[in-house]
Short mmCIF file of C-alpha atoms in Angstrom, two decimals:
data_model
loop_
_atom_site.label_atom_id
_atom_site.label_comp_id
_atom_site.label_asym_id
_atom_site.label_seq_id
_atom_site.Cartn_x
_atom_site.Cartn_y
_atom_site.Cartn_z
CA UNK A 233 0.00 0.00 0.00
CA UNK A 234 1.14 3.38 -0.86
CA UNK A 235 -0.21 6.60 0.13
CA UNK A 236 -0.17 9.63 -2.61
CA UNK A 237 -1.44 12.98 -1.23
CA UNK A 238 -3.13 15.94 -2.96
CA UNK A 239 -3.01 19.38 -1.68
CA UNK A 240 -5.48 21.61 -3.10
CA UNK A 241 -5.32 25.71 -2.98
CA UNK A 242 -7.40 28.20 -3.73
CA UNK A 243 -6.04 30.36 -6.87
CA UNK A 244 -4.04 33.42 -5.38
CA UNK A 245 -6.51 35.69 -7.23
CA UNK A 246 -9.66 33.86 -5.95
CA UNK A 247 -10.94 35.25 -2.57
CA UNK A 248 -11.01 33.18 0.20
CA UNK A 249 -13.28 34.02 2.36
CA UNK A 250 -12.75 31.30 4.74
CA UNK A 251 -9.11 31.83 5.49
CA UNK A 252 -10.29 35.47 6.25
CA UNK A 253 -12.46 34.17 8.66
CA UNK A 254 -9.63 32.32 10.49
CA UNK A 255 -7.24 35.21 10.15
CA UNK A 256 -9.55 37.41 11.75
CA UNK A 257 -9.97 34.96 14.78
CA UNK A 258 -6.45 35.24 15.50
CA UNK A 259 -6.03 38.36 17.37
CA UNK A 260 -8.35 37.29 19.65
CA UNK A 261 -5.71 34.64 21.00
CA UNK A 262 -3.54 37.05 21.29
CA UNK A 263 -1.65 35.80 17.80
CA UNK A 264 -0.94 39.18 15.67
CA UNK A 265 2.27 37.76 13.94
CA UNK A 266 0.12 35.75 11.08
CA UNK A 267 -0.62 38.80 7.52
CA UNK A 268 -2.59 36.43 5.63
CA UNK A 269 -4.49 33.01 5.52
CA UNK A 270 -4.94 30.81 2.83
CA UNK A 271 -6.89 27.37 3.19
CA UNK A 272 -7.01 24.64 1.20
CA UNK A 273 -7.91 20.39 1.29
CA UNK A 274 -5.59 17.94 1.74
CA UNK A 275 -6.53 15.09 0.47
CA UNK A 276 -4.54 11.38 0.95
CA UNK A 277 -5.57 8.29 -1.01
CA UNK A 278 -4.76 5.06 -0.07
CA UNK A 279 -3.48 3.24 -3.46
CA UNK A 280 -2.79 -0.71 -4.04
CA UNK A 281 0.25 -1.29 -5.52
CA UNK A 282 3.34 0.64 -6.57
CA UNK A 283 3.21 4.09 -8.00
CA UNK A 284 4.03 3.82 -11.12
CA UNK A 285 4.36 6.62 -13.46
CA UNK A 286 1.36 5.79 -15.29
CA UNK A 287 -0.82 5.24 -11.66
CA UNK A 288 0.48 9.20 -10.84
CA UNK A 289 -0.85 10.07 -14.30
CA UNK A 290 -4.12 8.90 -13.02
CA UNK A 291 -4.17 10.36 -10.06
CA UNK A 292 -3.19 13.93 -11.61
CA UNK A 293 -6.19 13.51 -13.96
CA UNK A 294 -8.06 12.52 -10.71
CA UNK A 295 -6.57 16.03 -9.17
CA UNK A 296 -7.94 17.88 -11.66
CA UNK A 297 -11.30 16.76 -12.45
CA UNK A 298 -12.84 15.69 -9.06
CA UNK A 299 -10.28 16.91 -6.29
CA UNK A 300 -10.13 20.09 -7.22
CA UNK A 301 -11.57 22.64 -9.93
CA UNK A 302 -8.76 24.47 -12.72
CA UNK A 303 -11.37 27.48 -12.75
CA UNK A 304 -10.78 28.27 -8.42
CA UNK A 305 -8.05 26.09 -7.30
CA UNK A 306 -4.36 24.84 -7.72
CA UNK A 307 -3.10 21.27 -6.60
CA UNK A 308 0.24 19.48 -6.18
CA UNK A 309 0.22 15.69 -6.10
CA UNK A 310 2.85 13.79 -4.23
CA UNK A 311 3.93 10.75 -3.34
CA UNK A 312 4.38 10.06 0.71
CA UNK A 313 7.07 7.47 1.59
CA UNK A 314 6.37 5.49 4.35
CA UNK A 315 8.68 4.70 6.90
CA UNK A 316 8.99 0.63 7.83
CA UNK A 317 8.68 1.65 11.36
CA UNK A 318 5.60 3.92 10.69
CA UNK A 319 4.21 1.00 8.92
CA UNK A 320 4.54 -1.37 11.41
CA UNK A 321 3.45 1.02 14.31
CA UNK A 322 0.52 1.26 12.30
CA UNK A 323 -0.19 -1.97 11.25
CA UNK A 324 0.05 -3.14 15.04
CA UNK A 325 -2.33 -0.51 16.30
CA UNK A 326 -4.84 -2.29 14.12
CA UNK B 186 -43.71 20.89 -23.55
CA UNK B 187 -42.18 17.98 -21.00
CA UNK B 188 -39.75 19.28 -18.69
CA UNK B 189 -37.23 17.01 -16.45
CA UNK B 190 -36.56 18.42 -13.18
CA UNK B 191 -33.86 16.10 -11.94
CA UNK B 192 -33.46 14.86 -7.95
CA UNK B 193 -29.79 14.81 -6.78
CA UNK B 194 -29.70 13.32 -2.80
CA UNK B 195 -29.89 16.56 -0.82
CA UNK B 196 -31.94 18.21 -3.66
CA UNK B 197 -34.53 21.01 -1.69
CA UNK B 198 -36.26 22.83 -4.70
CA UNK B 199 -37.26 19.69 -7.01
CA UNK B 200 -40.25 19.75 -6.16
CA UNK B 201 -41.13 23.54 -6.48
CA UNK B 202 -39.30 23.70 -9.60
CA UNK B 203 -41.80 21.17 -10.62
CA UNK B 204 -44.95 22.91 -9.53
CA UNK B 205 -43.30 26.15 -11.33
CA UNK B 206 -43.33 24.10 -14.13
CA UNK B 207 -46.67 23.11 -14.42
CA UNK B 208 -47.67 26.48 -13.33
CA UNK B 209 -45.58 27.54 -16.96
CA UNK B 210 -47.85 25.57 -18.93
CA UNK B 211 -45.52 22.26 -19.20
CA UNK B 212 -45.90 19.14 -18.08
CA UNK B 213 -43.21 18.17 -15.35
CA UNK B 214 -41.54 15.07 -15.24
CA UNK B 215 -39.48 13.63 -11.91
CA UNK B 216 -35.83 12.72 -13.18
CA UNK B 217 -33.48 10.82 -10.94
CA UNK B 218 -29.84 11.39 -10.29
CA UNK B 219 -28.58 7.54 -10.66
CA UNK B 220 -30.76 7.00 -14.21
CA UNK B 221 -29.41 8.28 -17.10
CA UNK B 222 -32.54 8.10 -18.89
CA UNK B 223 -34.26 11.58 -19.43
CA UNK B 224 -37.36 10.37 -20.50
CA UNK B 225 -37.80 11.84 -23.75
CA UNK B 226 -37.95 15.56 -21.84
CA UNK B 227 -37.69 18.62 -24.33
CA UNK B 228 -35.98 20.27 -21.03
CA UNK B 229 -34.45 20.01 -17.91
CA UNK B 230 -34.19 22.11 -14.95
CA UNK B 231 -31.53 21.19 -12.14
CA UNK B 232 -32.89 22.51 -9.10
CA UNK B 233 -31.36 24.66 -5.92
CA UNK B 234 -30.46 22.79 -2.52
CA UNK B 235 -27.28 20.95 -0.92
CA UNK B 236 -26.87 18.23 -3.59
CA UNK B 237 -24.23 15.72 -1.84
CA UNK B 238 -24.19 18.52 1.26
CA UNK B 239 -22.17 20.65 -0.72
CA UNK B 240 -18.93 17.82 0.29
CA UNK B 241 -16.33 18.33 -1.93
CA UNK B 242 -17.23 21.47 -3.81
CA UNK B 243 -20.91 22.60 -4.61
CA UNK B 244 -21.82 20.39 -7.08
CA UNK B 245 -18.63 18.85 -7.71
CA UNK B 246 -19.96 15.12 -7.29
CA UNK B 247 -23.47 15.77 -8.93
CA UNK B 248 -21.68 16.30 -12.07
CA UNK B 249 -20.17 12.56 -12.16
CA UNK B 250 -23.67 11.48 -11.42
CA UNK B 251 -25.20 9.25 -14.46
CA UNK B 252 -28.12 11.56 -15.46
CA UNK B 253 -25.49 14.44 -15.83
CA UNK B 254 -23.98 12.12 -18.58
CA UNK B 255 -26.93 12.10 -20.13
CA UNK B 256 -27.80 16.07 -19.80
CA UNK B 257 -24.35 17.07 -20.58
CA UNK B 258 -24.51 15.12 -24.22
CA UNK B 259 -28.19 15.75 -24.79
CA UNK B 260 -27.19 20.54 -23.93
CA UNK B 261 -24.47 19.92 -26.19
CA UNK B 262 -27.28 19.30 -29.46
CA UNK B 263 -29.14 21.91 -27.59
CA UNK B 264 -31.36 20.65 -25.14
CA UNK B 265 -33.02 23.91 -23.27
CA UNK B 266 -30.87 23.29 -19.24
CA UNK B 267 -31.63 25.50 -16.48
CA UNK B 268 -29.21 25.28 -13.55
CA UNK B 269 -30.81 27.20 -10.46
CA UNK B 270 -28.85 28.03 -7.34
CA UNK B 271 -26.91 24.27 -6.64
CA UNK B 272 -27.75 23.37 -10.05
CA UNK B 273 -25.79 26.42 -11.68
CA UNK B 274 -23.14 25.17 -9.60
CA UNK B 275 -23.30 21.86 -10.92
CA UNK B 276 -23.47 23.67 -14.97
CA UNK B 277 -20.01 25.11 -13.60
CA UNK B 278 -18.67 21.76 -12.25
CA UNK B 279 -19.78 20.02 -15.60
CA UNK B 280 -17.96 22.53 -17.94
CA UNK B 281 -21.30 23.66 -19.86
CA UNK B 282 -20.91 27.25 -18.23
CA UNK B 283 -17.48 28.96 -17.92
CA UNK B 284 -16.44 30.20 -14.45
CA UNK B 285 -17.26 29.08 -10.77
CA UNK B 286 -19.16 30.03 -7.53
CA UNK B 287 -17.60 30.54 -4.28
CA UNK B 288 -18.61 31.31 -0.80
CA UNK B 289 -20.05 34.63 -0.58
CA UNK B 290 -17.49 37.46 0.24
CA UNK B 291 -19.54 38.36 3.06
CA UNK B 292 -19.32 34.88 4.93
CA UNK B 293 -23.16 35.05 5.71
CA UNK B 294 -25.37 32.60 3.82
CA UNK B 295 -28.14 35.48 2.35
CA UNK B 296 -31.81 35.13 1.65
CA UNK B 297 -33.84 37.90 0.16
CA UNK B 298 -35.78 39.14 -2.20
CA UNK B 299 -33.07 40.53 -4.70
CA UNK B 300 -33.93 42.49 -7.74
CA UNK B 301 -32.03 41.90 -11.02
CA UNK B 302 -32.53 42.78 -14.15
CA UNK B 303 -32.83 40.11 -17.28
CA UNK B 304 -30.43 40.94 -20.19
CA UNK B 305 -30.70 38.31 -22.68
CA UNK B 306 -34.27 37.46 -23.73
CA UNK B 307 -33.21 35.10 -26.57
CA UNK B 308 -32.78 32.17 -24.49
CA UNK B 309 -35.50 28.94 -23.98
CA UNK B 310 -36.02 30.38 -20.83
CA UNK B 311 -36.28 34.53 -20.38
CA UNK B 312 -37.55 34.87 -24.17
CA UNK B 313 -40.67 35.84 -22.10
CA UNK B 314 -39.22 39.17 -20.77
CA UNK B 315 -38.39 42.41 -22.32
CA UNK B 316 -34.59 42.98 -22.50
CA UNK B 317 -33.79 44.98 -19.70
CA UNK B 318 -36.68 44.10 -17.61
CA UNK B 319 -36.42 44.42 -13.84
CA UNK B 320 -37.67 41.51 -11.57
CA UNK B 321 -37.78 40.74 -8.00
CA UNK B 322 -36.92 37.36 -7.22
CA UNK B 323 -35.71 35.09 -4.56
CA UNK B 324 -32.52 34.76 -3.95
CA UNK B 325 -31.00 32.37 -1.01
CA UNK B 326 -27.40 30.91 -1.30
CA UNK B 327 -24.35 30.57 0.96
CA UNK B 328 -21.93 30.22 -2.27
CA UNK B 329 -23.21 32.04 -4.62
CA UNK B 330 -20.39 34.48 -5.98
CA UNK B 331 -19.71 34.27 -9.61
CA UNK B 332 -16.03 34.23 -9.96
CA UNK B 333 -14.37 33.44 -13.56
CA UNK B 334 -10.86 35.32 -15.17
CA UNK B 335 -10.69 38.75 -16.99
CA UNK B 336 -10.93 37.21 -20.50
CA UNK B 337 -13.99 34.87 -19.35
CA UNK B 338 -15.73 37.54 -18.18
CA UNK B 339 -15.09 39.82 -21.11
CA UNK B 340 -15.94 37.31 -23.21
CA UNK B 341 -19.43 36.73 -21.50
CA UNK B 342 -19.98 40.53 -21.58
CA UNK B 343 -18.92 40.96 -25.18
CA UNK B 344 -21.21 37.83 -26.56
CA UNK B 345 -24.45 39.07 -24.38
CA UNK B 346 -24.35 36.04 -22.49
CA UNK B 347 -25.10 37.38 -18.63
CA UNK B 348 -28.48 36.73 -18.55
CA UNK B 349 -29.21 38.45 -15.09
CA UNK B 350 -27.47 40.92 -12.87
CA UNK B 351 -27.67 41.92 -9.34
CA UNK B 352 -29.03 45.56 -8.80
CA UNK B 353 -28.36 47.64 -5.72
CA UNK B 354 -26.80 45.62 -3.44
CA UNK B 355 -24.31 43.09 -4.62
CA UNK B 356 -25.25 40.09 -2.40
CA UNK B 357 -22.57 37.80 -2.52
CA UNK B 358 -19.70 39.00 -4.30
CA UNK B 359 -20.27 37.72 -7.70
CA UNK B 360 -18.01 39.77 -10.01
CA UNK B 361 -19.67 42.41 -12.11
CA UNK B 362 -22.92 41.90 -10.39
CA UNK B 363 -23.44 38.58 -12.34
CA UNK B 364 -26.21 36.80 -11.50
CA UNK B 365 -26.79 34.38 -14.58
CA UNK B 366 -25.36 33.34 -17.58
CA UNK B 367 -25.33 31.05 -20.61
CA UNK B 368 -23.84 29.24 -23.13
CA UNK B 369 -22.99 30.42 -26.49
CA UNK B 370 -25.92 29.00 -28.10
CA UNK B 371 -28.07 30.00 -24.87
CA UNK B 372 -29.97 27.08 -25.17
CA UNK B 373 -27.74 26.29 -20.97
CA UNK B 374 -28.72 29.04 -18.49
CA UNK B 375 -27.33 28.95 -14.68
CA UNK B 376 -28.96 31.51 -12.26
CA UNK B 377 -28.30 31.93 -8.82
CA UNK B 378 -31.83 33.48 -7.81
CA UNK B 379 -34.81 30.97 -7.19
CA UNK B 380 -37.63 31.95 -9.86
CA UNK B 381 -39.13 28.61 -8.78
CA UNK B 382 -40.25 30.49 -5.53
CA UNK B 383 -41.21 32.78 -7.37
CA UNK B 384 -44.30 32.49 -9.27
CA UNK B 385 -47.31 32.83 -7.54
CA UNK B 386 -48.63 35.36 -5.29
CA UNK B 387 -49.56 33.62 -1.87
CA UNK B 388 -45.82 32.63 -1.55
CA UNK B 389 -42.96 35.17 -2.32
CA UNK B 390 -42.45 38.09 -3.63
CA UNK B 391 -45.01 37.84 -6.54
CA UNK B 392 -44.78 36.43 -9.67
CA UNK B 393 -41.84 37.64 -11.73
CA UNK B 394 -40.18 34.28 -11.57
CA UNK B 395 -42.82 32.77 -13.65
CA UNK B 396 -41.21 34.01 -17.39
CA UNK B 397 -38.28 31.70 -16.71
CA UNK B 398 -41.14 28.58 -17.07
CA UNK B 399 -43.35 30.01 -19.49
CA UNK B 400 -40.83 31.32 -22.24
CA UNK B 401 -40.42 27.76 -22.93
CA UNK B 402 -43.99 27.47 -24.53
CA UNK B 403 -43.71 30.32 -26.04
CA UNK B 404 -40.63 30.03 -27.93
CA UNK B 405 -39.86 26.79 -28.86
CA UNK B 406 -36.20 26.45 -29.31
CA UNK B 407 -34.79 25.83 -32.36
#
C-alpha cells in the first residue's frame, strides 16, 4: 500500500473568504504575527500497488477533475514514503 | 412541452421547480440522479439545494452522477438546461458554463428578495421578458459568488451572455454583479436566484419568476 497525497489551494486571485475568517480569529488569541491566511484540502488516497508513473498520471487527472476545480483552485500531487517503522506502528495498532 | 426536473440526494427545490413548471404551462416530469434516462424531456431544470451537502465542492460530485452524462450530451445538441442556485453550480462543475461560484465574500449565507434585471431574452427560458426588464426574485445561497478570469468575463460581456445581474446591493460578491449566464448558443442558463419560488402570489415576492417557465412554450427552441 502506498499513500499519494493531494493538496489543493485556492487560486491566489480567488478570494477566500474562509481563510479570512480564520485570520480574523487570531487576534483574539492574542496571535498578531500571522498577515494572511490561505486554506485549502488535503486530500490522501490510499493506493494498491506501486506508483508507477502511469498510476500518478491517473491520479493527476483525478486532481484535476474531481479533487479540485482548474477554474478556483491549484493542486500538487505527491507521493508520501512510508517509513517501515511507521508502517509497522501502524499496522500493530490495528 | 415535458420538462425534467432532476433529484440529486440533498436536492430542496425539485419539487417547487416542478410545480413552477406546471404552473408555466408544461408538463413536469421527476428525473433521478442515478438513471441516465431523461425520459424523452424537451428540457431540464436542475434545481437549488445541498446536492451531496455541498462535500467536496458545490456540485462537484453531482456532475459525475449518471443523469449528468446524459444532460451534458443531450445541452451539447441543444437541449433547453436551467441550472438554479446548486444546479448552476453543478453547470459550472460540468464545464457547460465557464467560471465558478464561491462562498459569498460576506461569509453570511443570504436570503432575500433581490432584484435583477434580465439581459438576454433570446434564451429557452427569459424569451418571455423584455430585455432589460427588472424583476424581484428570490434569492437564497451561501456560495453564490460568480467568480471566472478577466478574458472569461469579457468574453461573457462581449457575446451578451449574462443573462441576469444583481441591482443595488451586490449580495454575494459575484463579479460584475453577475447573476446568470449562458452558453454560447443560450440554449444552458445557470442563475443563482430561485424563480421557482417565485411564481405565484400567496408565496414570495409575486410572480416575476414565472417568465423563466413560461418562455419555454412560447418560444420553442430551435
Amino acid at each position: 500500500m502506498a499513500r499519494v497525497v493531494v493538496d489543493v489551494m485556492p487560486k491566489p486571485e480567488i478570494l477566500d473568504p474562509q481563510g479570512k475568517a480564520v485570520l480574523g480569529a487570531l487576534p483574539r488569541l492574542g496571535f498578531d504575527l500571522v498577515t494572511d491566511v490561505r486554506q485549502g484540502k488535503r486530500f490522501e488516497l490510499q493506493v494498491d500497488g506501486e506508483i508507477t508513473p502511469e498510476v500518478l498520471a491517473q491520479i493527476e487527472d483525478v486532481a484535476g477533475t474531481l479533487l479540485s476545480n482548474p477554474v478556483i483552485e491549484d493542486f500538487e500531487v505527491h507521493v508520501e514514503e512510508h517509513s517501515v517503522a511507521e508502517v509497522a506502528h501502524e499496522a500493530g495498532r490495528a | 412541452m415535458k420538462v425534467g426536473v432532476v433529484t440529486f440526494p440533498g436536492s430542496l427545490d425539485d419539487v417547487d421547480a416542478r410545480r413552477a413548471v406546471t404552473i408555466g404551462g408544461n408538463e413536469a416530469v421527476a428525473l433521478w440522479h442515478g438513471d441516465d434516462d431523461l425520459k424523452g424531456v424537451d428540457a431540464v431544470v436542475l434545481p437549488g439545494g445541498f446536492s451531496y451537502g455541498d462535500y467536496l465542492r458545490c456540485g462537484a460530485i453531482s456532475r459525475f452522477a449518471p443523469v449528468m452524462t446524459s444532460v451534458i450530451e443531450a445541452a451539447g445538441k441543444g437541449l433547453p438546461v436551467l441550472g438554479i442556485c446548486n444546479g448552476f453550480q453543478i453547470l459550472c462543475e460540468s464545464h457547460l458554463l465557464p467560471g465558478a461560484l464561491i462562498r459569498n465574500d460576506h461569509r453570511k449565507f443570504v436570503c432575500r428578495d433581490q432584484r435583477l434585471r434580465i439581459e438576454r431574452v433570446d434564451t429557452p427560458w427569459t424569451s418571455a421578458y423584455a430585455e432589460g426588464a427588472e424583476v424581484t426574485i428570490v434569492l437564497k445561497n451561501g456560495e453564490g459568488g460568480f467568480v471566472a478570469d478577466q478574458p472569461t468575463l469579457d468574453l461573457l460581456e462581449g457575446e451578451g451572455r449574462v443573462v441576469a445581474r444583481y441591482l443595488d446591493d451586490n449580495p454575494n460578491g459575484s463579479l460584475r454583479d453577475i447573476a446568470g449566464i449562458s452558453n454560447e448558443r443560450g440554449n444552458v442558463v445557470g442563475l443563482m436566484p430561485h424563480p421557482e419560488h417565485a411564481v405565484e402570489d400567496l408565496t414570495g415576492p409575486g410572480t416575476d419568476g414565472l417568465g423563466f417557465f413560461t418562455s419555454l412554450a412560447e418560444k420553442a427552441f430551435a
